[in-house]
Amino acid sequence: MLNENIKAIRKSKGLSQEELAVKLNVVRQTISKWEMGLSVPDSDMLISISEALEIPVSTLLGETVVEAKADDLKVISEKLEVINLQLAQRKTARRKILHWLFLSLCMFIVTVSAILIVSNSFYLGWDYSDPETAVAGAAFHAFEWLFVRFAPVILAGAIVGIFLTRKDV
């Protein structure tokens, strides 16, 4: 039973007898003898084997290990396919959200620009002798000043973002 377990686990880990022998600092023939049941490793070597194969010693000494079946691999591949599909859907959803955010930003900038053009700096005609009116007028002027300087750059970036997140990319 030990010999079958060593062989099955080694194969399931994708190791050759030579590779396992190198990990254990023994010759390949030693691994071959263990797997054919001609000899048995001592307790220290069992611990080394379990560490090399990354399994507990009890698994080596326990029941026969069943190799992975093709059906198990098919199930795993189907699960991976579902995960990949979900990731692709999530990526598409993020792209759509970004696309609509860029479109909304462009519409906002165009709308605010139109309002500022139509209003023609309405606050300039206010009576600034009242402190509250002066503060409100200064705030409107600061907003307009900042908007006129930064909106074109933000608009250009949003337009580039729209083209980068369009559906056919």
Short mmCIF file of C-alpha atoms in Angstrom, two decimals:
data_model
loop_
_atom_site.label_atom_id
_atom_site.label_comp_id
_atom_site.label_asym_id
_atom_site.label_seq_id
_atom_site.Cartn_x
_atom_site.Cartn_y
_atom_site.Cartn_z
CA MET A 1 0.00 0.00 0.00
CA LEU A 2 2.84 2.43 0.83
CA ASN A 3 4.51 1.67 -2.49
CA GLU A 4 1.30 2.38 -4.42
CA ASN A 5 0.75 5.63 -2.51
CA ILE A 6 4.25 6.92 -3.17
CA LYS A 7 3.89 6.17 -6.88
CA ALA A 8 0.38 7.64 -7.22
CA ILE A 9 1.20 10.81 -5.29
CA ARG A 10 4.48 11.31 -7.15
CA LYS A 11 2.69 11.01 -10.48
CA SER A 12 -0.16 13.31 -9.38
CA LYS A 13 2.45 15.94 -8.48
CA GLY A 14 3.96 15.54 -11.94
CA LEU A 15 7.33 14.32 -10.66
CA SER A 16 9.48 11.68 -12.24
CA GLN A 17 11.38 9.15 -10.13
CA GLU A 18 14.57 11.05 -10.92
CA GLU A 19 13.09 14.40 -9.76
CA LEU A 20 11.84 12.91 -6.51
CA ALA A 21 15.21 11.22 -5.97
CA VAL A 22 16.98 14.57 -6.35
CA LYS A 23 14.62 16.16 -3.80
CA LEU A 24 15.32 13.34 -1.34
CA ASN A 25 19.07 13.06 -2.04
CA VAL A 26 18.81 9.40 -3.05
CA VAL A 27 19.35 7.55 -6.31
CA ARG A 28 16.48 6.88 -8.73
CA GLN A 29 16.76 3.13 -8.13
CA THR A 30 15.83 3.70 -4.47
CA ILE A 31 12.56 5.34 -5.52
CA SER A 32 11.96 2.49 -7.95
CA LYS A 33 12.48 -0.12 -5.21
CA TRP A 34 10.06 1.71 -2.89
CA GLU A 35 7.40 1.91 -5.62
CA MET A 36 7.80 -1.77 -6.56
CA GLY A 37 7.58 -2.79 -2.89
CA LEU A 38 11.07 -4.30 -2.85
CA SER A 39 12.13 -2.05 0.05
CA VAL A 40 10.57 0.37 2.51
CA PRO A 41 11.86 3.83 3.52
CA ASP A 42 12.71 4.34 7.21
CA SER A 43 10.77 6.78 9.41
CA ASP A 44 13.08 9.73 8.75
CA MET A 45 12.84 9.14 5.03
CA LEU A 46 9.02 8.93 5.27
CA ILE A 47 9.01 12.41 6.76
CA SER A 48 11.31 13.63 3.97
CA ILE A 49 9.06 12.05 1.34
CA SER A 50 5.96 13.66 2.83
CA GLU A 51 7.70 17.06 2.81
CA ALA A 52 8.92 16.62 -0.77
CA LEU A 53 5.45 15.60 -1.95
CA GLU A 54 3.77 18.20 0.30
CA ILE A 55 1.42 15.72 1.96
CA PRO A 56 1.09 14.36 5.49
CA VAL A 57 2.83 11.09 6.40
CA SER A 58 -0.56 9.60 7.27
CA THR A 59 -1.57 9.93 3.62
CA LEU A 60 1.51 7.97 2.59
CA LEU A 61 0.69 5.24 5.10
CA GLY A 62 -3.10 5.37 4.64
CA GLU A 63 -5.39 4.03 2.00
CA THR A 64 -4.52 3.83 -1.65
CA VAL A 65 -4.47 7.26 -3.27
CA VAL A 66 -6.70 7.53 -6.30
CA GLU A 67 -5.18 9.39 -9.22
CA ALA A 68 -7.12 12.32 -10.63
CA LYS A 69 -9.60 11.14 -13.21
CA ALA A 70 -10.33 12.81 -16.51
CA ASP A 71 -13.83 13.62 -15.21
CA ASP A 72 -12.31 15.54 -12.28
CA LEU A 73 -10.17 17.54 -14.68
CA LYS A 74 -13.23 18.23 -16.82
CA VAL A 75 -15.14 19.55 -13.80
CA ILE A 76 -12.20 21.77 -12.84
CA SER A 77 -11.88 23.10 -16.40
CA GLU A 78 -15.62 23.85 -16.48
CA LYS A 79 -15.35 25.76 -13.21
CA LEU A 80 -12.40 27.72 -14.57
CA GLU A 81 -14.38 28.49 -17.70
CA VAL A 82 -17.25 29.85 -15.59
CA ILE A 83 -14.83 31.98 -13.56
CA ASN A 84 -13.24 33.35 -16.74
CA LEU A 85 -16.68 34.18 -18.12
CA GLN A 86 -17.61 35.99 -14.91
CA LEU A 87 -14.37 37.98 -15.00
CA ALA A 88 -15.01 38.94 -18.62
CA GLN A 89 -18.55 40.06 -17.77
CA ARG A 90 -17.25 42.11 -14.84
CA LYS A 91 -14.65 43.75 -17.09
CA THR A 92 -17.32 44.58 -19.67
CA ALA A 93 -19.57 46.05 -16.99
CA ARG A 94 -16.74 48.24 -15.66
CA ARG A 95 -15.95 49.42 -19.19
CA LYS A 96 -19.60 50.37 -19.75
CA ILE A 97 -19.75 52.25 -16.46
CA LEU A 98 -16.57 54.16 -17.30
CA HIS A 99 -17.88 54.91 -20.78
CA TRP A 100 -21.11 56.40 -19.38
CA LEU A 101 -19.20 58.34 -16.72
CA PHE A 102 -17.03 59.93 -19.42
CA LEU A 103 -20.12 60.74 -21.49
CA SER A 104 -21.83 62.27 -18.44
CA LEU A 105 -18.74 64.33 -17.64
CA CYS A 106 -18.68 65.68 -21.20
CA MET A 107 -22.39 66.57 -21.03
CA PHE A 108 -21.88 68.26 -17.65
CA ILE A 109 -18.96 70.35 -18.92
CA VAL A 110 -20.84 71.38 -22.07
CA THR A 111 -23.95 72.26 -20.04
CA VAL A 112 -22.05 74.34 -17.48
CA SER A 113 -20.15 76.07 -20.29
CA ALA A 114 -23.41 76.95 -22.02
CA ILE A 115 -24.84 78.31 -18.77
CA LEU A 116 -21.74 80.43 -18.17
CA ILE A 117 -21.82 81.78 -21.75
CA VAL A 118 -25.53 82.64 -21.56
CA SER A 119 -25.22 84.22 -18.10
CA ASN A 120 -22.33 86.40 -19.34
CA SER A 121 -20.79 86.80 -15.85
CA PHE A 122 -24.04 88.05 -14.31
CA TYR A 123 -22.36 88.66 -10.95
CA LEU A 124 -20.31 91.56 -12.34
CA GLY A 125 -23.37 93.86 -12.14
CA TRP A 126 -23.98 93.21 -8.44
CA ASP A 127 -23.61 95.83 -5.70
CA TYR A 128 -20.51 94.68 -3.82
CA SER A 129 -21.01 97.03 -0.86
CA ASP A 130 -22.81 94.24 1.02
CA PRO A 131 -20.20 91.74 2.39
CA GLU A 132 -22.39 88.69 1.69
CA THR A 133 -22.91 89.76 -1.90
CA ALA A 134 -19.18 90.40 -2.27
CA VAL A 135 -18.36 86.89 -0.99
CA ALA A 136 -20.94 85.29 -3.31
CA GLY A 137 -19.65 87.33 -6.27
CA ALA A 138 -16.04 86.35 -5.49
CA ALA A 139 -17.10 82.69 -5.24
CA PHE A 140 -18.88 82.85 -8.62
CA HIS A 141 -15.86 84.56 -10.17
CA ALA A 142 -13.44 81.97 -8.70
CA PHE A 143 -15.60 79.10 -9.98
CA GLU A 144 -15.85 80.66 -13.44
CA TRP A 145 -12.10 81.37 -13.55
CA LEU A 146 -11.19 77.80 -12.53
CA PHE A 147 -13.79 76.25 -14.82
CA VAL A 148 -12.61 78.18 -17.88
CA ARG A 149 -9.04 77.02 -17.29
CA PHE A 150 -9.58 73.38 -16.36
CA ALA A 151 -12.74 72.39 -18.26
CA PRO A 152 -11.05 72.15 -21.70
CA VAL A 153 -8.40 69.79 -20.36
CA ILE A 154 -10.96 67.67 -18.52
CA LEU A 155 -13.23 67.67 -21.59
CA ALA A 156 -10.38 66.49 -23.83
CA GLY A 157 -9.52 63.74 -21.34
CA ALA A 158 -13.16 62.65 -21.15
CA ILE A 159 -13.42 62.52 -24.95
CA VAL A 160 -10.29 60.35 -25.11
CA GLY A 161 -11.83 58.16 -22.36
CA ILE A 162 -15.02 57.79 -24.40
CA PHE A 163 -13.05 56.52 -27.39
CA LEU A 164 -10.92 54.19 -25.27
CA THR A 165 -13.94 52.60 -23.55
CA ARG A 166 -16.19 52.25 -26.59
CA LYS A 167 -17.64 48.83 -27.27
CA ASP A 168 -15.58 47.78 -30.30
CA VAL A 169 -12.22 48.13 -28.52
#
